[in-house]
Short mmCIF file of C-alpha atoms in Angstrom, two decimals:
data_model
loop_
_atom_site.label_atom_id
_atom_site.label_comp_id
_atom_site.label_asym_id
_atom_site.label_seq_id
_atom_site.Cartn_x
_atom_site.Cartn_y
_atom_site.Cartn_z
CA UNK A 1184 0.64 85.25 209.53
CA UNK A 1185 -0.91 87.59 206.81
CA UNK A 1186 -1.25 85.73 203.22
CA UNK A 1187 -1.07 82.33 204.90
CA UNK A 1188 -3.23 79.56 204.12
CA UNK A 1189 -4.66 78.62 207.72
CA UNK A 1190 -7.86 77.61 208.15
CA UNK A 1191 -7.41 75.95 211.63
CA UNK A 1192 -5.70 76.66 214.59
CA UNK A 1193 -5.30 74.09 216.90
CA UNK A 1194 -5.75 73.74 221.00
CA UNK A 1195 -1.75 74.54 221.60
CA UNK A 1196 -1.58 76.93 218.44
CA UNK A 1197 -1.05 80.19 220.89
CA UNK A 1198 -0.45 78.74 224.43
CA UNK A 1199 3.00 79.02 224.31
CA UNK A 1200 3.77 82.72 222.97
CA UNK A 1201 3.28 84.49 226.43
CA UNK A 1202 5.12 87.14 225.27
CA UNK A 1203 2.97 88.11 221.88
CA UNK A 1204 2.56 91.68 221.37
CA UNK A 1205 1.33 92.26 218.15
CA UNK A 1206 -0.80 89.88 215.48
CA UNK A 1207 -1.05 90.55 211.94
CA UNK A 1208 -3.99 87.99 210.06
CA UNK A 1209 -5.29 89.69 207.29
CA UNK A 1210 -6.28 87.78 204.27
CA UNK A 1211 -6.26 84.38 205.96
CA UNK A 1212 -8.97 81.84 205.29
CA UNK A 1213 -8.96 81.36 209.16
CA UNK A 1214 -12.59 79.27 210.58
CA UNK A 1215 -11.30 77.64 213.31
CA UNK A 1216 -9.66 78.02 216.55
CA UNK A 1217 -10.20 76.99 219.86
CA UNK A 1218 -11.81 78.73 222.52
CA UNK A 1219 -9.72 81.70 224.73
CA UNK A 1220 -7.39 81.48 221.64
CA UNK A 1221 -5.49 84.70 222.97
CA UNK A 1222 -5.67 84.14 226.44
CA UNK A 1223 -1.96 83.56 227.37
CA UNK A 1224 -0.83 86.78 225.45
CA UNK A 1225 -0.73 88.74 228.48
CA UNK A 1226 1.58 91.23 226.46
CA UNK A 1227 -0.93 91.55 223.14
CA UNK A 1228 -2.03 95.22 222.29
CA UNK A 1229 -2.47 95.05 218.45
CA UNK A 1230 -4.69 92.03 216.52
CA UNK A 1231 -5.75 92.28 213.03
CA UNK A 1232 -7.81 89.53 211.58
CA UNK A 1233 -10.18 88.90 208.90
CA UNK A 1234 -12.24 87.09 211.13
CA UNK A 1235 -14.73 89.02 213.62
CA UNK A 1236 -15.05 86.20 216.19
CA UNK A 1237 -11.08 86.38 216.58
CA UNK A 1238 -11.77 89.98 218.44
CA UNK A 1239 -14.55 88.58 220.73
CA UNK A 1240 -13.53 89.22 224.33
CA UNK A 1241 -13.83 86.08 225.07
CA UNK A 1242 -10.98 85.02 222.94
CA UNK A 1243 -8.78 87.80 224.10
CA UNK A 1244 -6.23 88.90 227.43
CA UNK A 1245 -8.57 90.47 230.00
CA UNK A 1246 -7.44 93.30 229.94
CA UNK A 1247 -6.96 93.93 225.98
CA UNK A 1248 -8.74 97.38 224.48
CA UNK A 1249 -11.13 96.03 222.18
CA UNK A 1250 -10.33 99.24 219.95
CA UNK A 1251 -7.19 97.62 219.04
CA UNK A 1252 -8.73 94.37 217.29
CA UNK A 1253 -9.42 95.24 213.71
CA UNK A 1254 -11.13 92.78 212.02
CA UNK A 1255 -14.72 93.58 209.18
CA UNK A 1256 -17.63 93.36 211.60
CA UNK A 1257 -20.26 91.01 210.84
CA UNK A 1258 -23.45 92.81 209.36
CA UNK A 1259 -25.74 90.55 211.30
CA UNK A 1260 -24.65 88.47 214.00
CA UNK A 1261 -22.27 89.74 217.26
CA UNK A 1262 -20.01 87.78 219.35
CA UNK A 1263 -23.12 86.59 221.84
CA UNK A 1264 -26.40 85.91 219.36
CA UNK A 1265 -27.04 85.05 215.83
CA UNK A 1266 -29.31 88.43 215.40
CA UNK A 1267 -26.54 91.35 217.04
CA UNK A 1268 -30.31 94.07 217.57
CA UNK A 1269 -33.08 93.19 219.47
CA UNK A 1270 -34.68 95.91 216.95
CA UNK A 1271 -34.05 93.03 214.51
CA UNK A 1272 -35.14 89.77 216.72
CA UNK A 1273 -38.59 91.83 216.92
CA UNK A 1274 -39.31 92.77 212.85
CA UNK A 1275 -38.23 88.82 212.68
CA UNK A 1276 -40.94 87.49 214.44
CA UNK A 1277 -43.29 90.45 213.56
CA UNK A 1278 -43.00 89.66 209.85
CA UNK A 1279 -43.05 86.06 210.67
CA UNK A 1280 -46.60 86.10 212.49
CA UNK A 1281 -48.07 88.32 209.72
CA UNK A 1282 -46.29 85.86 206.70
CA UNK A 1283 -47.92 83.21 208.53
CA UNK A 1284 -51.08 84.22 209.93
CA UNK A 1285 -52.07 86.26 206.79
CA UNK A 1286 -51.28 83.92 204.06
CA UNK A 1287 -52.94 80.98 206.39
CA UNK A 1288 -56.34 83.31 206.50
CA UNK A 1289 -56.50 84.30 203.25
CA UNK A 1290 -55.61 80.94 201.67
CA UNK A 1291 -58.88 79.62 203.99
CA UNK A 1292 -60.67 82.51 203.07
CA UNK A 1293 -60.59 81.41 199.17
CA UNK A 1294 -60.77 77.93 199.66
CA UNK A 1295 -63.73 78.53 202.33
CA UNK A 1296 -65.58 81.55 201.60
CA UNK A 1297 -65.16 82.76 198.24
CA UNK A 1298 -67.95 81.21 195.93
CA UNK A 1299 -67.05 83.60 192.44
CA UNK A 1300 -66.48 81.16 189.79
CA UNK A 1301 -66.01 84.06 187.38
CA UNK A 1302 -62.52 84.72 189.20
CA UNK A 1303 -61.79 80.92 189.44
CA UNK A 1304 -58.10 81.61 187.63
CA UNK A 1305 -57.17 84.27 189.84
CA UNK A 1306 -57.98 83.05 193.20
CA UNK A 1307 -55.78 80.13 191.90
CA UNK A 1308 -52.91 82.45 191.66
CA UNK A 1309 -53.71 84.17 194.54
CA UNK A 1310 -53.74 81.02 196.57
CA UNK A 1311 -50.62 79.87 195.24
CA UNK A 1312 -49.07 83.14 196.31
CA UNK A 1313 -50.43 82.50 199.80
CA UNK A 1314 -49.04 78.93 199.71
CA UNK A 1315 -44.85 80.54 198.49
CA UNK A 1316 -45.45 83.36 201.24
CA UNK A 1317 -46.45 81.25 203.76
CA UNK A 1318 -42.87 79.20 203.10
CA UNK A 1319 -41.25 82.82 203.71
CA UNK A 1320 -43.17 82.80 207.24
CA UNK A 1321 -41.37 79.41 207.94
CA UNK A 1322 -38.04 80.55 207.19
CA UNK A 1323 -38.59 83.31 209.57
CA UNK A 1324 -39.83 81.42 212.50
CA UNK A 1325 -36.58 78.81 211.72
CA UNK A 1326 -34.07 81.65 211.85
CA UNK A 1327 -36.11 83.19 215.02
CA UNK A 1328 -35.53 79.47 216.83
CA UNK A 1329 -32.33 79.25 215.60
CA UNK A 1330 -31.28 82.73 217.25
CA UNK A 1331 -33.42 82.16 220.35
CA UNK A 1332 -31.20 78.79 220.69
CA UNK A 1333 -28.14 80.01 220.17
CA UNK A 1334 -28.49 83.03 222.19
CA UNK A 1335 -25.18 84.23 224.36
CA UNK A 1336 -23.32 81.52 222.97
CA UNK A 1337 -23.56 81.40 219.03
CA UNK A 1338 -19.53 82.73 218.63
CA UNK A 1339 -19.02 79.06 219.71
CA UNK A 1340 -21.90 77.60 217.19
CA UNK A 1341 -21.57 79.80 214.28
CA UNK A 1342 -19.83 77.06 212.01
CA UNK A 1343 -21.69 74.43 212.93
CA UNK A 1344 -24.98 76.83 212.50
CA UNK A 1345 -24.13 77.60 208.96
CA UNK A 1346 -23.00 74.13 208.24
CA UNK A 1347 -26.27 72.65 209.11
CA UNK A 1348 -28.80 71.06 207.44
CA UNK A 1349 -31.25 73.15 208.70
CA UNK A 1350 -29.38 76.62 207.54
CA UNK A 1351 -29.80 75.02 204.03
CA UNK A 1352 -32.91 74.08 204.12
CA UNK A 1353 -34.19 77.60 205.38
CA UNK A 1354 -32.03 79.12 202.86
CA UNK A 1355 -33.86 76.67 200.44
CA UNK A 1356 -37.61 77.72 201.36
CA UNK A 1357 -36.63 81.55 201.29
CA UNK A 1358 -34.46 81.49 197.83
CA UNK A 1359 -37.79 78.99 196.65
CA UNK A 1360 -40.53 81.18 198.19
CA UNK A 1361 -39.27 84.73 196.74
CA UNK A 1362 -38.72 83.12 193.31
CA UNK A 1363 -42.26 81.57 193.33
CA UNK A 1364 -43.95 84.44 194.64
CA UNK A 1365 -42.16 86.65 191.82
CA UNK A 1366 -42.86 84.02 189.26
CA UNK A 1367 -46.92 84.11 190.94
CA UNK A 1368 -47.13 87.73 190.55
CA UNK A 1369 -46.11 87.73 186.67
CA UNK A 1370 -48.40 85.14 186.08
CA UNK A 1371 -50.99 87.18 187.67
CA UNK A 1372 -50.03 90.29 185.40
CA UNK A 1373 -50.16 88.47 182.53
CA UNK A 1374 -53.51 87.02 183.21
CA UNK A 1375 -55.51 90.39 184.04
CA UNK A 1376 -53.85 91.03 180.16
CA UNK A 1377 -54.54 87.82 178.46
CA UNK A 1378 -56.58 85.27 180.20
CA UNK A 1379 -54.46 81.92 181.08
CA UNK A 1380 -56.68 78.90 180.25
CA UNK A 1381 -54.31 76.93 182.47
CA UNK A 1382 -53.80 78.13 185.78
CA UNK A 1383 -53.10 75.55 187.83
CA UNK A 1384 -50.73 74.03 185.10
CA UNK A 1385 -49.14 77.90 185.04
CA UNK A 1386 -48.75 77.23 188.73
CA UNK A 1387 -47.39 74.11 188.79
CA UNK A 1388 -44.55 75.58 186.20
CA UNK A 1389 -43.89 78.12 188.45
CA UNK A 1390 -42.93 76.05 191.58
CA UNK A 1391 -41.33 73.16 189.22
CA UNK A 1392 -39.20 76.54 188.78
CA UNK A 1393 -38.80 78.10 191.84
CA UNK A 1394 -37.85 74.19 193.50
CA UNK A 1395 -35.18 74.09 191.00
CA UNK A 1396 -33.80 76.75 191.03
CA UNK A 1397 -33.60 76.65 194.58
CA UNK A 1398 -32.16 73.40 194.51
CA UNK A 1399 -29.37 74.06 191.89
CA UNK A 1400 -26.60 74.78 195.02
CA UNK A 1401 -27.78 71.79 196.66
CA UNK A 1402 -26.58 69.57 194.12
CA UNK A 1403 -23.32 67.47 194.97
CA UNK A 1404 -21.07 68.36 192.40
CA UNK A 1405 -21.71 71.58 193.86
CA UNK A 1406 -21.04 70.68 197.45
CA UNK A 1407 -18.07 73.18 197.33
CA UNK A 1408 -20.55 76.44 197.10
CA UNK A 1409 -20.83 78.63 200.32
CA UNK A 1410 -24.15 79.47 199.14
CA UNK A 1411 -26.54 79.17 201.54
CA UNK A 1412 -24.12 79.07 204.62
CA UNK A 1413 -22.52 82.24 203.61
CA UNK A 1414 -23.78 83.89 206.32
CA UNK A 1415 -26.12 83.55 209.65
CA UNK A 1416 -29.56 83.96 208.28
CA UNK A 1417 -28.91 81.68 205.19
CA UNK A 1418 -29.97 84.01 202.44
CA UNK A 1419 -27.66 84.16 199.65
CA UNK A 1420 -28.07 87.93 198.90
CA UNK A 1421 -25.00 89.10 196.88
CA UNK A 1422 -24.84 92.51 198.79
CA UNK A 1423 -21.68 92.33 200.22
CA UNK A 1424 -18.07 92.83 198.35
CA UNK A 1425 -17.65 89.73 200.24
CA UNK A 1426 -16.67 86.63 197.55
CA UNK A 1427 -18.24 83.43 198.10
CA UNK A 1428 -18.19 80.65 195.69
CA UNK A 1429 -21.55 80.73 194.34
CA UNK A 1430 -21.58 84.55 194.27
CA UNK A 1431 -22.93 84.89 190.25
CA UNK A 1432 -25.25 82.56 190.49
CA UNK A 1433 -27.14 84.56 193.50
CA UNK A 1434 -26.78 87.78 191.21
CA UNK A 1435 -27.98 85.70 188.17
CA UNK A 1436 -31.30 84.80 189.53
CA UNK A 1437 -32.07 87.15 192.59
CA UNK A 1438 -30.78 90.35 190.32
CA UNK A 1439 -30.85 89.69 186.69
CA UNK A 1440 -34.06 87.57 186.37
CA UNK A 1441 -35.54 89.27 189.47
CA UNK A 1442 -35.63 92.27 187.37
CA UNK A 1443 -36.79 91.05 184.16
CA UNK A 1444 -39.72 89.53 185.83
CA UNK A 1445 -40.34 92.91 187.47
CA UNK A 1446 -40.47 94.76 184.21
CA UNK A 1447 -42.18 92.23 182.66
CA UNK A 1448 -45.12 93.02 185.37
CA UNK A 1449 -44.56 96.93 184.74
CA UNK A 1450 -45.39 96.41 181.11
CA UNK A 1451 -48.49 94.44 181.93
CA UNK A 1452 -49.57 96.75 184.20
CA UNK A 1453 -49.25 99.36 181.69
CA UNK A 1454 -51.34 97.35 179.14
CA UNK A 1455 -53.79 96.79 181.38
CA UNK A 1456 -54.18 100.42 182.39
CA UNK A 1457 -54.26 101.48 178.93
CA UNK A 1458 -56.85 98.81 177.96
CA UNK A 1459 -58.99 99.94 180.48
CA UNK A 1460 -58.68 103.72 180.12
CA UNK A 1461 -59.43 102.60 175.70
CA UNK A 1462 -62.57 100.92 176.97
CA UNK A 1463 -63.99 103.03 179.35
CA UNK A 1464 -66.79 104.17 177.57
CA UNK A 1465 -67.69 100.67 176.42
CA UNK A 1466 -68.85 98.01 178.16
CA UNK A 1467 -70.67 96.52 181.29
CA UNK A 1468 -70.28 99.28 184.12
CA UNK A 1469 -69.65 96.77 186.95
CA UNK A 1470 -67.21 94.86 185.30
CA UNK A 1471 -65.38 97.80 184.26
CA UNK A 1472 -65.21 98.67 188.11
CA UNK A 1473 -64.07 95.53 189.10
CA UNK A 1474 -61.14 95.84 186.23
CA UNK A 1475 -60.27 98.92 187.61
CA UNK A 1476 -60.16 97.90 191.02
CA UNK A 1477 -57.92 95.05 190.79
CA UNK A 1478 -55.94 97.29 188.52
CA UNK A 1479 -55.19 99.50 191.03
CA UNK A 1480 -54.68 96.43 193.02
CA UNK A 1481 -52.03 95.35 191.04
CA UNK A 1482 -50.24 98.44 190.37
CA UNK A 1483 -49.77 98.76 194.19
CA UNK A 1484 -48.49 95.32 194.20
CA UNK A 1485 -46.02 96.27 191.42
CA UNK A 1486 -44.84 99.24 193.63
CA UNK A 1487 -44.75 96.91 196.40
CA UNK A 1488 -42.64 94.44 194.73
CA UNK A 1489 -40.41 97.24 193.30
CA UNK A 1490 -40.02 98.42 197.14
CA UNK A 1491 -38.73 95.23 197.74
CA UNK A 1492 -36.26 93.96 194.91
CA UNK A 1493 -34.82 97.35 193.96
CA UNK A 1494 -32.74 97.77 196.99
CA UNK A 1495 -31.52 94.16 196.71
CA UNK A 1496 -30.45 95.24 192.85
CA UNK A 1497 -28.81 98.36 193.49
CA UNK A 1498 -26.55 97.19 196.57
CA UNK A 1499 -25.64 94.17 194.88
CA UNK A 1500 -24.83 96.33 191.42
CA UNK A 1501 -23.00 98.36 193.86
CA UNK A 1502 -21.02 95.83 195.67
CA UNK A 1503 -20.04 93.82 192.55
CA UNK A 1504 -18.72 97.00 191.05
CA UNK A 1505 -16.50 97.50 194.05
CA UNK A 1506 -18.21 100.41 195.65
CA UNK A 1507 -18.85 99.89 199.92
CA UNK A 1508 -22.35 99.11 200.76
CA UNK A 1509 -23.06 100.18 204.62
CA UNK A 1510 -23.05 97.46 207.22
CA UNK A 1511 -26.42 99.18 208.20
CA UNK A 1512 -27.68 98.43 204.33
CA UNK A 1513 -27.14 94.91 204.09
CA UNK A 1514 -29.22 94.19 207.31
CA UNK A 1515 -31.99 96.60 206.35
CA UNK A 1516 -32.37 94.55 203.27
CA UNK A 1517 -32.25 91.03 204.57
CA UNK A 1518 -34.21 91.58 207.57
CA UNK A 1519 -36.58 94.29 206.92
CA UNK A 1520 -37.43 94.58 203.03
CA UNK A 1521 -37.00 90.76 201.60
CA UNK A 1522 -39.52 89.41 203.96
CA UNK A 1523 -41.45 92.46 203.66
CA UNK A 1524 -43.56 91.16 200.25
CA UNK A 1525 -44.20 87.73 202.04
CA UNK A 1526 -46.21 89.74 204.78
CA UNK A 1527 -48.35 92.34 202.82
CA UNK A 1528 -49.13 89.99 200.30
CA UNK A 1529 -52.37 88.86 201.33
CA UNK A 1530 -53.60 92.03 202.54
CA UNK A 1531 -53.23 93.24 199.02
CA UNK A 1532 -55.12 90.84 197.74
CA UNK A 1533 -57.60 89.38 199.55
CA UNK A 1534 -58.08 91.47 202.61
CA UNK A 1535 -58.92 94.31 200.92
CA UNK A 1536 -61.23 92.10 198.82
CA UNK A 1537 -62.88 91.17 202.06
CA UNK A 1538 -63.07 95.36 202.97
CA UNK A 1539 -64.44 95.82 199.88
CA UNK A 1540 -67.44 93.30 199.63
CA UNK A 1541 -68.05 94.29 203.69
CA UNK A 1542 -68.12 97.91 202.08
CA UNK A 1543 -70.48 96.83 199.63
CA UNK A 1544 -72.64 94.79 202.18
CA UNK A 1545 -73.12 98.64 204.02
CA UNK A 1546 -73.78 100.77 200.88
CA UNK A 1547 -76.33 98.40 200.29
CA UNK A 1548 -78.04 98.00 203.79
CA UNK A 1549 -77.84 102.19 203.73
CA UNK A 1550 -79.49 102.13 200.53
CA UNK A 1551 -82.30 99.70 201.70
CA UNK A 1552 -83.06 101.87 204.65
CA UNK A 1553 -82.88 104.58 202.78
CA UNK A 1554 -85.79 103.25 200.67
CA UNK A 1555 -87.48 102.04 202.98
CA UNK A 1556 -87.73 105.29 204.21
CA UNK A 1557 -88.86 107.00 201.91
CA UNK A 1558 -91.38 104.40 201.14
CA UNK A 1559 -92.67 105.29 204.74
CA UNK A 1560 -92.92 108.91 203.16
CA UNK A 1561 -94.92 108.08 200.48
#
C-alpha cells in the first residue's frame, strides 16, 4: 500500500486478512484508522508506516516485536500522553508558573510601585513586555491541561487534539506573544538610542503586528494550512524536514524577520555602548550610572534573546536544507528554549530593578550609621 493515497481506513479495512504477514505503508497520507487496526493479523511480523500511532501496541497482534514496526517517531508525544517525558511535563509547568507569576508581579510592580516619571516610556515597554509574556504563560498552562487530559489515552485523541479550536488558539497566543515580545524588545533598543515620543502608540503598532501576523493562518482562504495543528503542542516551528502546508510562512516570520529584529537590537546595543563609553567623561554622574546599568541590562537581554532564537534559526536552516535535525533537538527547542525568554523576562528587567533600589536603600542606611557614628566621635 506504499504510494497510495489513503487517508482513512475504515472499521472492516484489516479484519479479514488473518493471514497478513508483512505491511508496507510508506509515503501514505494515512490519519485515520480504527482502533486494534492490526489485531486479527495473528501472522504479522513486519509493518512499515509513516504514521507512529500505526506501531502503538495497542493497534498491533499481542504478541508482535515492536522492533519490527518502522515508522518516524514523534519528537514529542508517545502512544499514551501528549508530552512522551515527564522531564518535559515538569519544565512545562515550571516555565509556566514563572511566565505567569513573574510577568503578573512585575506588571503590578510598575503600575503599583514605581513612581519615576523620568522612565515613564520605558516602564511602558516594559509593561507591555510583561503583558506578551504573560500570553506565553497561558499557552503553557493550555498545553499542560491539555496533556494532563489526555493522559494514557491521547493515541485515540491526537486528531481531534490538533484539530481543535483550542490547539489554534494556543498556537495563536504563542506565535502572537514571541512576535510581540521580539517586536517589545526592539522598541526598547531603539529607545535607550533615540528617545520614542510615542510609546504607547509604538506599542500599540507592535501588537496590531504581532495579532496579525498571528492571525494570517487563521484566515479562511487559508483553512487548508496545517499550521498550527502540525503537531501536539501547536507551535509552528519549521524544525523538522517534515512538509506542512504553511511551512515558508513559519520560516518567513519566526526565522527571517526573527533575525532581522535581533540584529537590529545588536546594532542598538552597540550604539548605545559606544555612546556611553564617548560620553563618559561628560555629563551628570548618576545618570551616566543609570545608562550604564540598563545598558548592561539590555545587552544581557540581547544575549538572552540570542539564546533563544538562534537555535530555532539554525535547525530550521538545517532542516530546510535537507540535513537531519535530532529528535532530541526539536523538543529541546520547543519545550525548553522558546518559552525560556517569556520566563526570565521580568527578572531582567524589573526584578533586578527592585535588587538594585533595595541595594541602594542599604548603602544608604550603612552610610547613615556610619555618620552617625562618627558624629558620636566627634
Amino acid at each position: 500500500m506504499s504510494f497510495s493515497p489513503v487517508q482513512t481506513i475504515s472499521d472492516e479495512g484489516f479484519s479479514h486478512l488473518v493471514r497478513l504477514t508483512k505491511l508496507d505503508m510508506r509515503n501514505n497520507p494515512l490519519k485515520i484508522f480504527p482502533r486494534e487496526v492490526l489485531k486479527t493479523a495473528r501472522y504479522l511480523h513486519t509493518v512499515y508506516s509513516e504514521n507512529y500511532k500505526l506501531c502503538c501496541q495497542q493497534n498491533l497482534p499481542d504478541h508482535f516485536d515492536a522492533g519490527s514496526c518502522f515508522a518516524p517517531v514523534d519528537e514529542i508525544s508517545s502512544c499514551d500522553d501528549l508530552l512522551r517525558s515527564d522531564v518535559y511535563r515538569v519544565f512545562l509547568w515550571l516555565f509556566c508558573v514563572l511566565s505567569i507569576t513573574g510577568n503578573a508581579g512585575s506588571f503590578l510592580f510598575r503600575q503599583f510601585l514605581q513612581k519615576n516619571s523620568s522612565a515613564l516610556g520605558f516602564s511602558v515597554f516594559v509593561t507591555n513586555l510583561n503583558v506578551s509574556d504573560f500570553v506565553m504563560g497561558v499557552y503553557l498552562a493550555i498545553l499542560g491541561v491539555a496533556d494532563e487530559t489526555y493522559r494514557s489515552v491521547y493515541l485515540w485523541h491526537d486528531l481531534q487534539w490538533r484539530d481543535s479550536t483550542t490547539c489554534k488558539v494556543a498556537g495563536f497566543l504563542s506565535f502572537m506573544s514571541s512576535e510581540v515580545s521580539t517586536l517589545i524588545i526592539c522598541l526598547i533598543t531603539i529607545d535607550r538610542f533615540i528617545v520614542l515620543r510615542f510609546p504607547l502608540v509604538a506599542c500599540g503598532l507592535a501588537w496590531a503586528v504581532g495579532f496579525t501576523l498571528a492571525a494570517v493562518p487563521l484566515l479562511p482562504s487559508l483553512s487548508d494550512w496545517e499550521f498550527y495543528g502540525q503537531n501536539a503542542i501547536c507551535i509552528p516551528l519549521p524544525i523538522t524536514r517534515k512538509l506542512f502546508r504553511g511551512r515558508s510562512y513559519s520560516i518567513d516570520i519566526m526565522i527571517i524577520l526573527n533575525m532581522v529584529l535581533f540584529f537590529i537590537i545588536a546594532f542598538g546595543q552597540i550604539c548605545v555602548y559606544w555612546s556611553i563609553r564617548v560620553n563618559s567623561m561628560k555629563g551628570n554622574m548618576a545618570r551616566k550610572s543609570n545608562d550604564v546599568i540598563i545598558a548592561r541590562r539590555l545587552a544581557t537581554v540581547v544575549v538572552s534573546d540570542f539564546l533563544c532564537w538562534f537555535p530555532v534559526g539554525m535547525a530550521s536552516i538545517l532542516a530546510d536544507l535537507g540535513f537531519p535535525v535530532p529528535s532530541e533537538a526539536s523538543v529541546a527547542i520547543a519545550i525548553f528554549v522558546l518559552p525560556l525568554n517569556s520566563a526570565i523576562n521580568p527578572f531582567l528587567y524589573t526584578f533586578t530593578l527592585l535588587l538594585e533600589k533595595l541595594n541602594r536603600v542599604e548603602e544608604q542606611r550603612i552610610l547613615s550609621q556610619l555618620q552617625l557614628s562618627l558624629s558620636f566621635e566627634k
